[in-house]
mmCIF file of C-alpha atoms in Angstrom:
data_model
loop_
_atom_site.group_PDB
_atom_site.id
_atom_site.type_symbol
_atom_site.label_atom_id
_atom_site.label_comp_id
_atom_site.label_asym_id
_atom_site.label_seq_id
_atom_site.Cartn_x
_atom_site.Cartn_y
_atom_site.Cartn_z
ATOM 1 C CA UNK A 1386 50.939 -73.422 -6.544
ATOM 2 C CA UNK A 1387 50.477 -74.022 -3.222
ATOM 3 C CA UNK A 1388 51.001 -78.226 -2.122
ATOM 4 C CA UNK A 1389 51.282 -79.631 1.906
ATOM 5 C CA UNK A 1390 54.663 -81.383 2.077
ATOM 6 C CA UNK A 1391 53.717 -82.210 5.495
ATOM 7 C CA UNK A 1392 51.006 -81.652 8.037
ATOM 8 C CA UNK A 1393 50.634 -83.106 11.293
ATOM 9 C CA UNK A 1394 49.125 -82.680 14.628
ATOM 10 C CA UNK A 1395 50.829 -82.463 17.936
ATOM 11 C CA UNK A 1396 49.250 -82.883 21.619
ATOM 12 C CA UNK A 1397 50.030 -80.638 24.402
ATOM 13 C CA UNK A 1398 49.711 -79.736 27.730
ATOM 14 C CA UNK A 1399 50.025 -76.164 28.877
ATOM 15 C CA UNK A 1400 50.697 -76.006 32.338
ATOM 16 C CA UNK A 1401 53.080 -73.548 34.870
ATOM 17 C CA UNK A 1402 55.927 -76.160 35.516
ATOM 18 C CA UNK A 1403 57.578 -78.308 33.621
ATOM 19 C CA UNK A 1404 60.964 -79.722 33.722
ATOM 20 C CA UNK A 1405 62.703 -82.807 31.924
ATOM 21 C CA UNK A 1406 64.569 -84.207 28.975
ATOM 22 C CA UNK A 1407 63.610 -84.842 25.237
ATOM 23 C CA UNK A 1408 61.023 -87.290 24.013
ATOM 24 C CA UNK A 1409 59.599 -88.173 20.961
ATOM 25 C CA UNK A 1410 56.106 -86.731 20.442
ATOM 26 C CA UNK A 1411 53.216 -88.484 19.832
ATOM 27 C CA UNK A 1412 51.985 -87.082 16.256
ATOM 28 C CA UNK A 1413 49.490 -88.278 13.646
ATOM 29 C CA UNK A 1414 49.923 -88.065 10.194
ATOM 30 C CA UNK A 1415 47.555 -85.872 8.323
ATOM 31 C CA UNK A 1416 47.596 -86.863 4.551
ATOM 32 C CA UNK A 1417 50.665 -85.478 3.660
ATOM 33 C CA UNK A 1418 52.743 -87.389 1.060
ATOM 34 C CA UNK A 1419 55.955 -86.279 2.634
ATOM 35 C CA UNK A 1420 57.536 -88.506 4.887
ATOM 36 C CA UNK A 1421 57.610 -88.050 8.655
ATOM 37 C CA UNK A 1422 60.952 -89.918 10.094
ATOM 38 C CA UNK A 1423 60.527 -88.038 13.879
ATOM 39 C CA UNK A 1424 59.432 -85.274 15.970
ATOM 40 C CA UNK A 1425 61.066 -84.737 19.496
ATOM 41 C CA UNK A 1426 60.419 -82.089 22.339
ATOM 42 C CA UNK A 1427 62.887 -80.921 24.554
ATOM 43 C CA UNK A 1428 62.180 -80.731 27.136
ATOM 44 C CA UNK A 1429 59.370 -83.140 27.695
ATOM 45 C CA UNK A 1430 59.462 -86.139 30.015
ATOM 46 C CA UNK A 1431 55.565 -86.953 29.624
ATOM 47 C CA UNK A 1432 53.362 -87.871 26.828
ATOM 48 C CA UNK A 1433 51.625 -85.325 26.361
ATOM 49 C CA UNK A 1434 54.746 -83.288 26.684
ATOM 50 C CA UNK A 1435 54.296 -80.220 28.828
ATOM 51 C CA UNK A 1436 54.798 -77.030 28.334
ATOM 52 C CA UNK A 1437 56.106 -74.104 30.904
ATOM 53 C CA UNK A 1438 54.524 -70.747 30.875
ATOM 54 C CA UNK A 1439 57.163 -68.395 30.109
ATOM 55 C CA UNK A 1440 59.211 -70.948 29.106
ATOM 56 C CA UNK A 1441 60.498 -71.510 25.375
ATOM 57 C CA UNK A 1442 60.144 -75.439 24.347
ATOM 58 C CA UNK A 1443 62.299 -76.674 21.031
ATOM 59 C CA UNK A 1444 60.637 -79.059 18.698
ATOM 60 C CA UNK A 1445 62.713 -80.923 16.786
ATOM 61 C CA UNK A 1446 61.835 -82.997 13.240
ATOM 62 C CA UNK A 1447 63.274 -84.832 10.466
ATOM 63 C CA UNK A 1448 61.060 -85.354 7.278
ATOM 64 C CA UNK A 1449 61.733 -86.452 3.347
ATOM 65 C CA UNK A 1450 60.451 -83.498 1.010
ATOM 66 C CA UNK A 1451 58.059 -84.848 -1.436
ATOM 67 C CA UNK A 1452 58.314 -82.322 -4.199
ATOM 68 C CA UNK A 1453 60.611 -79.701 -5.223
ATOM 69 C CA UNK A 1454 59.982 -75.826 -3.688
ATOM 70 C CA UNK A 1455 61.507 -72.344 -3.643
ATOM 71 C CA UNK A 1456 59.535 -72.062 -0.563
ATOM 72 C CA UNK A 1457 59.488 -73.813 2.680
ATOM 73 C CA UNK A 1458 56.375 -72.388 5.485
ATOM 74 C CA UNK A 1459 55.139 -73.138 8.544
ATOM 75 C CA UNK A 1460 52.153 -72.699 10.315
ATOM 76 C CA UNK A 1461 50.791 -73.907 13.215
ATOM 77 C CA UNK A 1462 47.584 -73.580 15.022
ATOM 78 C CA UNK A 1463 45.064 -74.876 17.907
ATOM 79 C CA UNK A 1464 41.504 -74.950 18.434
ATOM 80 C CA UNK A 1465 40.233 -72.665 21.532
ATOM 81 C CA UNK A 1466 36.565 -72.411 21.787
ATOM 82 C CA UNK A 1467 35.990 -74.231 18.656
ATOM 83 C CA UNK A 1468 37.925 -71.128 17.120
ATOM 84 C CA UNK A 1469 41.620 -72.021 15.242
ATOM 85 C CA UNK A 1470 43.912 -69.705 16.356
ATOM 86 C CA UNK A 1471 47.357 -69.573 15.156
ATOM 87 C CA UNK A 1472 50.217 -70.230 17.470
ATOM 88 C CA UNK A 1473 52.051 -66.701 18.153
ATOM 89 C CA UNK A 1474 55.894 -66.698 17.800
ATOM 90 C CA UNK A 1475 56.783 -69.224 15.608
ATOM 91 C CA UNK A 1476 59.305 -68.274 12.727
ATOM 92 C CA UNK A 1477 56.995 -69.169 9.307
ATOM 93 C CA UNK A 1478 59.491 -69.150 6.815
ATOM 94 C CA UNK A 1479 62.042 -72.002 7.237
ATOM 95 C CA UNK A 1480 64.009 -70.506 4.789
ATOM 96 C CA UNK A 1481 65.034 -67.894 6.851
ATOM 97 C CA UNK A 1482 67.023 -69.733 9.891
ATOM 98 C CA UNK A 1483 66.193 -74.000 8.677
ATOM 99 C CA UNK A 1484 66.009 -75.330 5.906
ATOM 100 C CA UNK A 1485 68.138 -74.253 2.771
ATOM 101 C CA UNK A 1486 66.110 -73.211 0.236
ATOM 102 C CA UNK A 1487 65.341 -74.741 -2.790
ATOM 103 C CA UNK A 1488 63.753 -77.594 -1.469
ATOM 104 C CA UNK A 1489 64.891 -80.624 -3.104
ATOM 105 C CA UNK A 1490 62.674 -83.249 -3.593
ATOM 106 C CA UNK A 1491 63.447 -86.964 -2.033
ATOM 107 C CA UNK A 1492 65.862 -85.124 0.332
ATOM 108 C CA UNK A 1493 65.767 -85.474 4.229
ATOM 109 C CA UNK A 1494 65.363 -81.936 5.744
ATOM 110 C CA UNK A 1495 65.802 -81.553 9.712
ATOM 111 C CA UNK A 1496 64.508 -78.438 11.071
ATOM 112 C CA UNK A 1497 64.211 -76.974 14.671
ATOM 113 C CA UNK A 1498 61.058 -75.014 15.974
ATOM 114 C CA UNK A 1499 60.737 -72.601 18.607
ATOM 115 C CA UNK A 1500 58.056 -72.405 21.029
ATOM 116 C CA UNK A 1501 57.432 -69.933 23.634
ATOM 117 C CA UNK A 1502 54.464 -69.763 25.996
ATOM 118 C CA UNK A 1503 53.414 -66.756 27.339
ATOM 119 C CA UNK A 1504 52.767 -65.935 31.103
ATOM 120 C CA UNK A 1505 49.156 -65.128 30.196
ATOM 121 C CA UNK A 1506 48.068 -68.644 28.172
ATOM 122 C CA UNK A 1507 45.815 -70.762 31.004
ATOM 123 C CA UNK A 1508 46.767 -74.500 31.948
ATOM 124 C CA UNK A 1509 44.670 -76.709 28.851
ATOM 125 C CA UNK A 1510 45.110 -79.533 27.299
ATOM 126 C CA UNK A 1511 45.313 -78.918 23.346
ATOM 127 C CA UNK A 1512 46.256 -80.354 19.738
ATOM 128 C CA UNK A 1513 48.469 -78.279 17.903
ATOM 129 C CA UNK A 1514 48.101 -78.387 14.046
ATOM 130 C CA UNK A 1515 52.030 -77.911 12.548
ATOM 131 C CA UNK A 1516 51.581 -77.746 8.642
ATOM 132 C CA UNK A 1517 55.045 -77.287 6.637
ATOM 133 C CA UNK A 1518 54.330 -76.221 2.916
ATOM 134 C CA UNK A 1519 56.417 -75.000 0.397
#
């Protein structure tokens, strides 16, 4: 059985410089039942936080499971074109390097997620869909 524990979307801006410090993100709640306590990029000094083209950016969150799971996924994706296209890079499985697995319902899980930009992605503006499911 497959059941969201958290989904949530993320804005960014892709551009060729960026330099700063951690910030919370701005994020909106999806539906999920789990509960969101933060998300924080580093670096970001802006809201939208920006990202640097060939640059790897660490997002950072801290969420309450809301069900028990042998399983913990992520996936994450953004609209081009009107087309969803997954985000390339990203580790799926949280069990291999983030979370220990089983998930444990009512438990606080923090997790770390990397983010790398390629030379070749344009400067854009976009929302970035993060869903965690286990």
């Amino acid at each position: 059985m497959h059941s969201t524990t958290a989904h949530f979307s993320v804005l960014f801006a892709v551009i060729g410089l960026a330099f700063g410090q951690s910030q919370n993100i701005t994020y909106e709640d999806c539906g999920s039942n789990a509960q969101i306590l933060s998300a924080v990029m580093d670096p970001c000094d802006s809201d939208p936080c920006v990202l640097k083209r060939r640059g790897t950016s660490l997002i950072r969150y801290s969420m309450i499971s809301d069900q028990d799971s042998n399983t913990a996924t992520l996936d994450a994706w953004m609209k081009i074109l009107g087309i969803n296209v997954r985000v390339p890079g990203i580790e799926k499985d949280l069990c291999k390097k983030t979370v220990k697995c089983p998930v444990v319902k009512g438990k606080t899980y923090n997790g770390t997620m990397e983010v790398y930009v390629p030379w070749y992605i344009p400067p854009m503006t976009r929302v970035v869909d993060i869903e965690i499911s286990g």
